[in-house]
Amino acid sequence: MHLPCSAGPRPGRILTAALLALALAACTAPQTRDTPAGDVAAAPAPVPAGPVPAPAVPTPPVPVATPSPAEARIAAERRLARARQGTAPGQVAAPVPRPLPPRVQDLPYSHVITQGAAPNPVRRVATDPVSTFSVDVDTGSYTSVRGLLQRGLAVPREAVRVEEMLNYFSYDYPRPTAGAADPFTVHAELVPSPWNPHNHLLKIGIQAADPAKDTLPPANLVFLVDVSGSMAVPQALPVVQQSLLAFVDELREQDRVSIVTYSATTRVLLASVPGDRKELIREAIRSLHASGSTAGGAGLRLAYQQARRSYIPGGINRILLATDGDFNVGVTGIDQLKQIVAAERKSGIGLSTLGVGLVRYNDALMEQIADAGDGKYSFLDSVAEGRKVLVQEFTSTLATVASDVKLQLEFNPAVVKEYRLIGYDNRQLAREDFNNDRVDAGDVGAGHRVTALYELTLQGRPGLLDEERYPANRPAAASGDTRAGELGWLKIRYKRPGEARSRLLEQAVANAPKPLAEAGADVRFAAAVAAYGQLLQGSPYLGDFGWPQVLELARSGLGADPYGQRREFLTLVQRAARRAPRELPEG
């Protein structure tokens, strides 16, 4: 078979060339290699015309996952375009003309849900007075569900994590003062529950210090980018590229940047270069193209190897993994990947995940390996979200102000009869884990906010659990007890970056409820977000409180809303309601 020097428009020639390119790609996969510092890796060698001699040393075939029709079409046309182009070695390939993207509704979709974790139950204070959990600053559940609703797709219940929805939004919590002993402040507010007239909501807010970007230590960053075939859709690799290009503008001269890619094989596309070599970094990002299977485990190992080579003592050392999580070659299990990430975390290299895509998106993997890497999980459903995470939240994404942050709340049985923690279902810790510094917990980045909501039944009010028969199981308030005005006792353990021993912050939570109408806009909006998440989960605790009530409550808590995020939430409530039996008015 001979491929002509100039391919004409006839379909037969195009099909023949495409088949030849696919066969060559399967037989001559590029080998893993490192690139000298400061250089962009050379593009793959052009496909020669005519028969191709067999390689001198046989290599074992690499298993390749069966692509979808949309993926196969895009991959074949891109291989053909590269074969015709004949890019010379040592040059960055010019952008390959991309065919018209398939319509979103034509793409296959499988949202791999988070494992396990049933919603937290109602607990009786008389027998179980202490609630302990690891904090969480992830936001991926909110944006991945947003992407589903905007595309008219079903929302799996297990993909809804209420705490990630609460923590997506900013709240006006007081910030730590300069020179404060602790790196964050704690805020508490008690209001009647919007969905149960007998109960109250307790909102606990943690606000971390947010130093100026120029005061942050130098950063050693490795962009680990999935360039496999499943990323060849408009919602995946193009979103990553545009987001990283915006991030490059924020880099400083003292920062170091590497780019590692993986598909069927792995390579260092760009070795460690200073952050002020922006055009070189941009050129490497623009050169990314997607094809092949997904050797994610090998990509992780190469990224950590590169991070260790460029390690900055006392600096920020972090990998930013951008992928749809569809690992299908080599190490693919969540537990195995978590072990790799957790082991490297102990050496001072963190990992954050940037989820993208619609095809075979693995939400479970992205959330759990970010947790193992003491990083944040974000889902980029648009370029605008990429700018929010990587530009607006630059310091939060990179710098950690407190690690292994655990929260423990002991309720006063003379005041509180029952409690239920809303969200943090897979963040629960045993009571004894609170004081054990070897138990890993969540990290809090610069400027991060952490919000937790408890639904409480106070003494003297009808509860969700049956009353107990025997008086010994029902504590009575002691007359003259000065602690009767306390709802509970809040303790927070955390470690300063680089420290092995934790520090303790503790304070009383006052029993001082406010009417919901007189409370701040933040608590009303947070309650609306919590109700939204619980409705998507099919929670049995909301009674008759439905989508119209969520919308009304959210509108009452819009506040200033400088970025329009709360108003956008109103549209999501309306979209969710359209999938329910009852509809909402527009507006």
Coordinates of C-alpha atoms in Angstrom, one line a residue:
M1 CA 0.0 0.0 0.0
H2 CA 1.4 3.4 -0.9
L3 CA 0.1 6.7 0.6
P4 CA 0.2 9.5 -2.0
C5 CA 2.2 12.7 -1.2
S6 CA -1.0 14.8 -1.5
A7 CA -4.2 13.3 -0.4
G8 CA -7.1 14.3 -2.5
P9 CA -10.7 14.8 -1.3
R10 CA -11.9 11.3 -2.4
P11 CA -13.4 9.3 0.6
G12 CA -11.5 6.1 -0.3
R13 CA -8.1 7.7 0.1
I14 CA -9.0 9.3 3.4
L15 CA -10.3 6.0 4.8
T16 CA -7.2 4.1 3.6
A17 CA -4.9 6.7 5.2
A18 CA -6.9 6.6 8.5
L19 CA -6.6 2.8 8.7
L20 CA -2.9 3.0 8.0
A21 CA -2.4 5.7 10.7
L22 CA -4.3 3.6 13.3
A23 CA -2.3 0.5 12.5
L24 CA 1.0 2.4 12.8
A25 CA 0.0 4.0 16.1
A26 CA -0.7 0.6 17.6
C27 CA 2.7 -0.8 16.6
T28 CA 5.0 2.1 17.2
A29 CA 3.8 3.7 20.5
P30 CA 6.3 6.3 21.7
Q31 CA 8.5 5.4 24.7
T32 CA 8.6 7.3 28.0
R33 CA 11.3 9.9 28.0
D34 CA 12.5 12.9 30.0
T35 CA 13.1 16.3 28.4
P36 CA 16.1 18.5 29.3
A37 CA 15.2 21.4 31.6
G38 CA 13.7 24.3 29.8
D39 CA 12.8 22.4 26.6
V40 CA 9.4 21.4 25.2
A41 CA 9.4 17.7 24.3
A42 CA 9.6 17.0 20.6
A43 CA 6.4 16.1 18.8
P44 CA 6.0 12.4 17.6
A45 CA 8.0 11.6 14.5
P46 CA 6.0 11.9 11.2
V47 CA 4.5 8.7 9.8
P48 CA 6.5 7.7 6.7
A49 CA 4.9 6.8 3.5
G50 CA 4.9 3.2 2.2
P51 CA 5.5 0.0 4.2
V52 CA 6.9 0.4 7.7
P53 CA 9.7 -2.1 8.7
A54 CA 9.1 -4.1 11.9
P55 CA 10.9 -2.8 15.0
A56 CA 14.3 -4.4 15.7
V57 CA 13.3 -5.4 19.3
P58 CA 9.7 -6.7 19.7
T59 CA 7.8 -4.8 22.4
P60 CA 4.7 -6.2 24.3
P61 CA 1.4 -4.8 23.1
V62 CA -0.2 -2.1 25.3
P63 CA -3.8 -2.9 26.2
V64 CA -6.0 -0.2 24.8
A65 CA -9.6 0.4 26.1
T66 CA -12.3 0.2 23.5
P67 CA -13.1 3.8 22.5
S68 CA -16.6 5.2 21.9
P69 CA -17.6 6.0 18.3
A70 CA -17.1 9.7 19.0
E71 CA -13.7 9.1 20.5
A72 CA -12.6 6.8 17.7
R73 CA -13.6 9.3 15.0
I74 CA -11.8 12.2 16.6
A75 CA -8.7 10.2 17.3
A76 CA -8.5 8.8 13.7
E77 CA -8.9 12.2 12.1
R78 CA -6.3 13.8 14.3
R79 CA -3.8 11.0 13.6
L80 CA -4.4 11.4 9.9
A81 CA -3.8 15.2 10.2
R82 CA -0.5 14.7 12.0
A83 CA 0.6 12.1 9.5
R84 CA 0.0 14.6 6.6
Q85 CA 1.6 17.5 8.5
G86 CA 5.0 15.9 8.9
T87 CA 6.2 17.9 11.9
A88 CA 10.0 17.9 12.2
P89 CA 11.5 16.5 15.4
G90 CA 12.3 19.2 18.0
Q91 CA 9.4 21.4 17.1
V92 CA 6.1 21.9 18.8
A93 CA 3.4 20.6 16.5
A94 CA 1.1 23.2 15.0
P95 CA -2.5 23.0 16.2
V96 CA -4.3 20.2 14.4
P97 CA -7.6 21.3 12.8
R98 CA -10.3 19.8 15.0
P99 CA -13.5 18.3 13.4
L100 CA -16.8 19.6 14.5
P101 CA -17.4 18.3 18.1
P102 CA -20.2 15.8 18.6
R103 CA -23.3 17.2 20.3
V104 CA -23.3 16.7 24.0
Q105 CA -26.5 14.7 23.9
D106 CA -24.8 12.2 21.5
L107 CA -21.8 11.5 23.9
P108 CA -21.8 8.4 26.1
Y109 CA -21.9 9.2 29.8
S110 CA -21.2 7.2 32.9
H111 CA -20.8 9.1 36.2
V112 CA -18.8 6.7 38.4
I113 CA -20.2 7.4 41.8
T114 CA -18.5 7.8 45.2
Q115 CA -18.2 4.6 47.2
G116 CA -20.3 3.8 50.3
A117 CA -21.1 6.5 52.9
A118 CA -24.8 6.6 53.8
P119 CA -26.1 9.9 55.2
N120 CA -25.5 10.6 58.8
P121 CA -28.3 9.4 61.1
V122 CA -30.1 11.2 63.9
R123 CA -28.2 10.7 67.2
R124 CA -29.3 10.9 70.8
V125 CA -27.2 13.2 72.9
A126 CA -27.8 11.1 76.1
T127 CA -26.0 8.2 74.6
D128 CA -23.8 9.7 71.9
P129 CA -23.0 13.3 72.8
V130 CA -19.8 13.8 70.7
S131 CA -19.6 14.4 66.9
T132 CA -16.1 14.1 65.3
F133 CA -15.2 14.6 61.6
S134 CA -12.4 15.7 59.3
V135 CA -13.0 19.0 57.6
D136 CA -13.4 19.2 53.8
V137 CA -12.7 22.0 51.4
D138 CA -13.6 20.1 48.2
T139 CA -16.2 21.7 45.8
G140 CA -16.2 19.1 43.0
S141 CA -19.7 17.7 43.8
Y142 CA -21.4 21.1 43.3
T143 CA -19.9 21.7 39.9
S144 CA -20.2 18.2 38.6
V145 CA -23.9 18.2 39.6
R146 CA -24.2 21.6 38.0
G147 CA -22.9 20.2 34.7
L148 CA -25.4 17.4 34.8
L149 CA -28.3 19.6 35.4
Q150 CA -27.3 22.1 32.8
R151 CA -27.1 19.3 30.2
G152 CA -30.4 17.8 31.3
L153 CA -28.8 14.6 32.6
A154 CA -29.8 12.6 35.7
V155 CA -28.1 13.2 39.0
P156 CA -27.0 10.1 40.8
R157 CA -27.7 10.4 44.5
E158 CA -24.3 9.2 45.5
A159 CA -22.7 12.0 43.5
V160 CA -24.2 14.5 45.9
R161 CA -22.0 15.5 48.8
V162 CA -23.7 18.3 50.7
E163 CA -20.6 19.7 52.3
E164 CA -19.0 20.2 48.9
M165 CA -22.0 22.2 47.9
L166 CA -21.9 24.3 51.1
N167 CA -18.2 25.0 50.7
Y168 CA -18.4 26.1 47.1
F169 CA -19.8 29.5 48.1
S170 CA -18.1 32.3 49.9
Y171 CA -19.5 33.6 53.2
D172 CA -18.8 36.7 55.2
Y173 CA -17.0 35.1 58.1
P174 CA -14.6 37.3 60.2
R175 CA -10.9 36.8 59.2
P176 CA -8.0 36.2 61.6
T177 CA -6.3 39.3 62.7
A178 CA -2.6 39.9 61.9
G179 CA -0.4 38.0 64.4
A180 CA -3.2 35.8 65.7
A181 CA -2.2 32.6 67.4
D182 CA -4.4 30.4 65.2
P183 CA -4.6 30.5 61.4
F184 CA -8.4 30.7 61.3
T185 CA -11.4 32.1 63.1
V186 CA -14.5 30.2 64.2
H187 CA -18.1 31.5 63.8
A188 CA -21.3 29.9 65.1
E189 CA -25.0 30.8 64.5
L190 CA -28.2 29.2 65.7
V191 CA -31.6 29.6 63.9
P192 CA -34.9 27.8 63.6
S193 CA -34.9 25.0 61.0
P194 CA -36.7 26.1 57.8
W195 CA -38.1 22.5 57.2
N196 CA -38.9 21.4 60.7
P197 CA -40.6 23.8 63.1
H198 CA -39.5 21.8 66.1
N199 CA -35.8 21.9 65.3
H200 CA -32.9 24.3 64.9
L201 CA -30.0 24.6 62.6
L202 CA -26.5 25.3 64.0
K203 CA -24.1 26.7 61.4
I204 CA -20.3 26.5 62.2
G205 CA -18.0 28.5 59.9
I206 CA -14.2 28.4 59.8
Q207 CA -12.3 31.2 57.9
A208 CA -8.6 30.7 57.2
A209 CA -6.1 33.5 56.9
D210 CA -5.4 34.6 53.3
P211 CA -1.9 36.1 52.9
A212 CA -1.1 38.1 49.8
K213 CA 0.1 36.2 46.8
D214 CA 3.5 37.9 46.9
T215 CA 4.1 36.7 50.4
L216 CA 3.6 33.0 49.6
P217 CA 6.8 30.9 49.5
P218 CA 8.0 29.8 46.1
A219 CA 6.1 27.0 44.5
N220 CA 7.3 23.9 42.7
L221 CA 4.3 22.9 40.5
V222 CA 3.8 19.9 38.3
F223 CA 0.9 19.9 35.9
L224 CA 0.0 16.3 35.3
V225 CA -2.3 16.2 32.3
D226 CA -4.3 13.3 31.0
V227 CA -4.1 13.3 27.2
S228 CA -5.8 10.0 26.5
G229 CA -8.6 9.5 24.0
S230 CA -11.4 10.1 26.5
M231 CA -10.1 13.6 26.9
A232 CA -10.7 14.4 23.2
V233 CA -14.1 16.1 23.7
P234 CA -14.8 19.8 24.1
Q235 CA -15.6 19.5 27.8
A236 CA -12.3 17.9 28.7
L237 CA -8.8 18.8 27.3
P238 CA -9.8 22.1 25.8
V239 CA -11.1 23.2 29.2
V240 CA -7.9 22.1 30.9
Q241 CA -5.8 24.0 28.4
Q242 CA -7.7 27.3 28.6
S243 CA -7.7 27.0 32.5
L244 CA -4.0 26.4 32.7
L245 CA -3.3 29.2 30.2
A246 CA -5.1 31.6 32.6
F247 CA -3.2 30.1 35.5
V248 CA 0.2 30.9 33.8
D249 CA -0.6 34.6 34.1
E250 CA -0.5 34.3 37.9
L251 CA 2.9 32.5 38.1
R252 CA 5.8 34.4 39.7
E253 CA 9.5 34.4 38.9
Q254 CA 10.3 32.3 41.9
D255 CA 7.9 29.6 41.0
R256 CA 9.0 26.5 39.0
V257 CA 6.7 24.7 36.6
S258 CA 6.9 21.2 35.0
I259 CA 4.4 19.5 32.6
V260 CA 3.9 15.7 32.6
T261 CA 1.5 14.0 30.3
Y262 CA 0.2 10.5 30.1
S263 CA -1.9 8.4 27.7
A264 CA -0.7 4.9 26.6
T265 CA 2.7 6.1 27.7
T266 CA 4.1 8.9 29.8
R267 CA 6.5 11.8 29.2
V268 CA 7.9 15.0 30.6
L269 CA 6.6 17.5 28.2
L270 CA 8.3 20.4 30.0
A271 CA 11.0 20.1 32.6
S272 CA 11.2 22.5 35.5
V273 CA 11.3 26.1 34.3
P274 CA 10.9 29.5 36.1
G275 CA 7.4 30.9 36.3
D276 CA 8.4 34.0 34.4
R277 CA 9.1 31.9 31.2
K278 CA 5.4 32.3 30.4
E279 CA 5.5 32.0 26.7
L280 CA 7.4 28.7 26.8
I281 CA 4.9 27.3 29.3
R282 CA 2.0 28.5 27.1
E283 CA 3.5 26.9 24.0
A284 CA 3.7 23.5 25.8
I285 CA 0.1 23.8 27.0
R286 CA -1.1 24.7 23.5
S287 CA 0.7 21.7 22.0
L288 CA -1.4 19.1 24.0
H289 CA -3.6 16.8 22.0
A290 CA -5.5 13.7 23.1
S291 CA -5.4 10.1 21.9
G292 CA -4.7 6.6 23.2
S293 CA -5.4 4.7 26.4
T294 CA -4.9 5.9 30.0
A295 CA -1.8 4.8 32.0
G296 CA -2.7 7.1 35.0
G297 CA -0.7 5.2 37.6
A298 CA 2.5 5.5 35.5
G299 CA 1.7 9.2 35.0
L300 CA 1.5 9.7 38.8
R301 CA 4.8 8.1 39.4
L302 CA 6.6 10.2 36.7
A303 CA 5.0 13.4 38.1
Y304 CA 6.2 12.6 41.6
Q305 CA 9.7 11.8 40.2
Q306 CA 9.7 15.2 38.5
A307 CA 8.4 17.0 41.6
R308 CA 11.2 15.4 43.7
R309 CA 13.8 16.6 41.2
S310 CA 12.6 20.2 41.6
Y311 CA 11.7 20.0 45.3
I312 CA 11.9 23.4 47.1
P313 CA 12.6 23.0 50.8
G314 CA 10.3 25.2 52.8
G315 CA 8.3 26.0 49.6
I316 CA 5.0 24.8 48.1
N317 CA 5.5 21.4 46.3
R318 CA 2.3 20.3 44.6
I319 CA 1.0 18.3 41.7
L320 CA -2.1 19.5 39.9
L321 CA -3.7 16.4 38.2
A322 CA -6.2 17.3 35.4
T323 CA -8.1 14.2 34.1
D324 CA -11.5 12.6 33.8
G325 CA -10.2 9.8 36.0
D326 CA -10.7 7.1 33.4
F327 CA -7.5 5.1 34.3
N328 CA -7.6 1.8 32.2
V329 CA -3.9 0.7 31.9
G330 CA -1.6 -0.4 34.6
V331 CA -2.6 0.6 38.2
T332 CA -6.3 1.4 38.0
G333 CA -7.8 0.7 41.4
I334 CA -8.7 3.6 43.7
D335 CA -7.0 1.9 46.8
Q336 CA -3.7 1.3 44.9
L337 CA -3.6 4.9 43.6
K338 CA -4.4 6.3 47.1
Q339 CA -1.5 4.3 48.5
I340 CA 0.8 5.9 45.9
V341 CA -0.4 9.4 46.7
A342 CA -0.5 8.9 50.5
A343 CA 3.1 7.7 50.5
E344 CA 4.3 10.7 48.5
R345 CA 2.4 13.1 50.7
K346 CA 4.7 12.1 53.6
S347 CA 7.6 13.4 51.7
G348 CA 6.0 16.9 51.5
I349 CA 4.5 16.7 48.0
G350 CA 0.8 17.4 47.9
L351 CA -1.7 16.6 45.1
S352 CA -4.9 18.4 44.0
T353 CA -7.3 17.2 41.3
L354 CA -9.0 19.0 38.6
G355 CA -11.8 16.9 37.1
V356 CA -13.2 17.4 33.6
G357 CA -15.2 15.7 31.0
L358 CA -18.4 13.8 30.4
V359 CA -17.2 10.6 29.0
R360 CA -16.6 7.9 31.7
Y361 CA -16.0 10.5 34.4
N362 CA -14.8 9.0 37.6
D363 CA -15.9 11.2 40.5
A364 CA -15.0 8.6 43.1
L365 CA -11.4 8.5 42.1
M366 CA -10.9 12.3 41.8
E367 CA -12.3 13.0 45.3
Q368 CA -10.5 10.2 47.1
I369 CA -7.0 10.7 45.7
A370 CA -7.2 14.4 46.4
D371 CA -8.1 13.6 50.0
A372 CA -5.1 11.2 50.1
G373 CA -2.8 13.9 48.7
D374 CA -3.9 16.6 51.2
G375 CA -5.3 18.6 48.3
K376 CA -8.6 20.0 47.0
Y377 CA -10.9 18.3 44.5
S378 CA -12.4 20.7 42.0
F379 CA -14.5 19.8 39.0
L380 CA -14.1 22.2 36.0
D381 CA -17.4 22.1 34.1
S382 CA -16.4 25.2 32.2
V383 CA -13.4 27.5 31.5
A384 CA -15.1 30.1 33.8
E385 CA -14.9 27.5 36.7
G386 CA -11.2 26.9 35.8
R387 CA -10.5 30.6 36.2
K388 CA -12.3 30.6 39.5
V389 CA -10.2 27.7 40.9
L390 CA -6.8 28.6 39.4
V391 CA -6.9 32.4 39.2
Q392 CA -9.4 33.8 41.7
E393 CA -8.5 31.2 44.3
F394 CA -4.8 31.1 43.4
T395 CA -3.5 31.2 47.0
S396 CA -6.1 28.7 48.2
T397 CA -5.2 26.2 45.5
L398 CA -1.5 26.3 46.3
A399 CA -0.8 27.2 49.9
T400 CA -1.9 25.3 53.1
V401 CA -2.3 27.1 56.4
A402 CA -3.4 24.2 58.5
S403 CA -3.2 20.4 57.9
D404 CA -4.9 17.4 59.5
V405 CA -7.8 19.6 60.6
K406 CA -10.4 17.8 62.8
L407 CA -13.5 19.2 64.4
Q408 CA -15.2 17.8 67.5
L409 CA -18.4 19.1 69.0
E410 CA -19.7 17.8 72.4
F411 CA -23.3 18.7 72.9
N412 CA -24.7 19.7 76.2
P413 CA -27.3 17.1 77.1
A414 CA -29.2 19.6 79.4
V415 CA -29.9 21.7 76.3
V416 CA -29.7 19.4 73.2
K417 CA -31.7 16.2 72.9
E418 CA -30.8 15.1 69.3
Y419 CA -28.5 16.1 66.5
R420 CA -27.8 15.3 62.9
L421 CA -24.7 16.4 60.9
I422 CA -25.7 17.4 57.4
G423 CA -23.1 16.2 55.0
Y424 CA -19.5 15.0 55.7
D425 CA -20.9 11.5 55.4
N426 CA -17.5 10.0 54.3
R427 CA -15.5 12.2 56.7
Q428 CA -16.6 10.7 60.0
L429 CA -13.9 9.9 62.6
A430 CA -14.0 7.8 65.7
R431 CA -14.0 9.9 68.9
E432 CA -10.5 8.7 69.9
D433 CA -9.1 9.7 66.4
F434 CA -9.4 13.3 67.4
N435 CA -6.4 13.2 69.7
N436 CA -4.4 10.8 67.5
D437 CA -1.9 12.8 65.4
R438 CA -1.3 9.8 63.2
V439 CA -4.8 9.9 61.9
D440 CA -4.9 11.8 58.6
A441 CA -7.6 14.5 58.1
G442 CA -8.3 17.4 55.7
D443 CA -6.1 20.4 55.0
V444 CA -7.3 24.0 54.9
G445 CA -5.7 26.3 52.3
A446 CA -5.1 30.0 52.5
G447 CA -8.4 31.9 52.4
H448 CA -10.5 28.7 52.5
R449 CA -13.9 28.7 54.3
V450 CA -15.3 25.5 55.9
T451 CA -19.0 25.4 56.7
A452 CA -20.8 22.7 58.7
L453 CA -24.6 22.5 59.5
Y454 CA -26.1 20.5 62.3
E455 CA -29.9 20.0 62.7
L456 CA -30.7 20.0 66.4
T457 CA -33.7 19.1 68.6
L458 CA -33.5 21.0 71.8
Q459 CA -34.8 19.7 75.1
G460 CA -38.6 20.0 75.6
R461 CA -39.3 19.7 71.8
P462 CA -40.6 16.7 69.9
G463 CA -37.7 14.8 68.5
L464 CA -37.2 12.5 65.5
L465 CA -36.5 9.5 67.8
D466 CA -39.0 7.9 70.2
E467 CA -38.8 9.0 73.8
E468 CA -37.1 6.6 76.1
R469 CA -39.1 5.0 78.9
Y470 CA -36.7 5.2 81.8
P471 CA -35.8 8.6 83.4
A472 CA -32.2 7.6 83.9
N473 CA -31.8 7.8 80.1
R474 CA -33.2 11.4 79.9
P475 CA -30.8 13.9 81.5
A476 CA -32.4 16.9 83.2
A477 CA -30.9 20.4 83.3
A478 CA -29.1 21.1 86.6
S479 CA -30.4 24.2 88.4
G480 CA -27.8 26.9 88.8
D481 CA -25.4 25.3 86.3
T482 CA -23.4 28.0 84.6
R483 CA -23.1 25.8 81.5
A484 CA -26.8 25.8 80.9
G485 CA -26.3 28.6 78.4
E486 CA -23.9 26.5 76.4
L487 CA -25.2 24.5 73.4
G488 CA -22.0 22.6 73.3
W489 CA -18.2 22.7 73.5
L490 CA -16.3 23.0 70.2
K491 CA -12.7 21.7 69.7
I492 CA -10.5 21.9 66.6
R493 CA -7.2 20.2 66.2
Y494 CA -4.8 21.2 63.5
K495 CA -1.1 21.2 62.6
R496 CA 0.9 24.1 61.2
P497 CA 2.6 23.2 57.9
G498 CA 5.6 21.1 58.6
E499 CA 4.7 20.3 62.2
A500 CA 4.2 16.8 63.5
R501 CA 2.3 17.6 66.7
S502 CA -1.2 19.1 66.6
R503 CA -2.5 22.2 68.3
L504 CA -5.8 22.6 70.0
L505 CA -8.4 25.4 69.7
E506 CA -11.6 25.2 71.8
Q507 CA -14.5 27.4 72.7
A508 CA -18.1 27.2 73.9
V509 CA -21.0 27.4 71.5
A510 CA -23.7 29.7 73.0
N511 CA -27.3 28.7 73.2
A512 CA -28.5 32.0 71.6
P513 CA -31.0 31.3 68.8
K514 CA -32.1 34.1 66.4
P515 CA -35.3 34.2 64.3
L516 CA -34.5 33.1 60.7
A517 CA -35.7 36.4 59.3
E518 CA -33.3 38.3 61.6
A519 CA -30.3 36.1 60.9
G520 CA -27.6 37.0 58.3
A521 CA -28.1 36.3 54.6
D522 CA -25.3 33.7 54.7
V523 CA -27.2 31.4 57.1
R524 CA -30.3 31.5 55.0
F525 CA -28.5 30.8 51.8
A526 CA -26.4 28.0 53.4
A527 CA -29.7 26.4 54.6
A528 CA -31.1 26.6 51.1
V529 CA -28.0 24.9 49.6
A530 CA -28.2 22.2 52.3
A531 CA -31.9 21.6 51.4
Y532 CA -31.0 21.5 47.7
G533 CA -28.4 18.8 48.3
Q534 CA -30.7 16.8 50.5
L535 CA -33.6 16.9 48.0
L536 CA -31.2 15.6 45.3
Q537 CA -30.3 12.8 47.6
G538 CA -33.9 12.0 48.4
S539 CA -33.5 12.7 52.1
P540 CA -36.4 11.7 54.4
Y541 CA -35.7 14.6 56.8
L542 CA -37.2 17.5 54.8
G543 CA -40.9 16.6 55.1
D544 CA -43.0 18.9 52.8
F545 CA -40.1 21.3 52.2
G546 CA -39.7 21.2 48.5
W547 CA -38.2 23.0 45.5
P548 CA -40.5 26.1 45.8
Q549 CA -39.4 26.6 49.4
V550 CA -35.7 26.1 48.5
L551 CA -36.0 28.8 45.8
E552 CA -37.7 31.2 48.2
L553 CA -35.1 30.7 50.9
A554 CA -32.2 31.1 48.5
R555 CA -33.6 34.4 47.2
S556 CA -33.9 35.7 50.7
G557 CA -30.2 34.9 51.2
L558 CA -28.7 36.3 48.0
G559 CA -26.9 39.2 49.7
A560 CA -24.3 41.2 47.8
D561 CA -23.3 38.2 45.5
P562 CA -20.4 40.0 43.7
Y563 CA -19.6 37.1 41.3
G564 CA -23.2 36.0 40.6
Q565 CA -22.7 32.5 42.0
R566 CA -25.8 32.7 44.2
R567 CA -28.0 33.9 41.4
E568 CA -26.7 31.0 39.3
F569 CA -27.7 28.7 42.1
L570 CA -31.3 29.8 41.6
T571 CA -31.3 28.6 38.0
L572 CA -30.0 25.2 39.2
V573 CA -32.8 24.9 41.7
Q574 CA -35.3 25.6 38.8
R575 CA -33.6 23.0 36.6
A576 CA -33.7 20.4 39.4
A577 CA -37.3 21.2 40.0
R578 CA -38.3 20.6 36.4
R579 CA -37.2 17.0 36.8
A580 CA -39.5 16.7 39.8
P581 CA -43.3 16.4 39.7
R582 CA -43.9 20.0 40.8
E583 CA -42.6 22.9 38.7
L584 CA -41.4 26.3 39.8
P585 CA -42.2 29.8 38.4
E586 CA -39.5 31.3 36.2
G587 CA -37.4 34.2 37.4

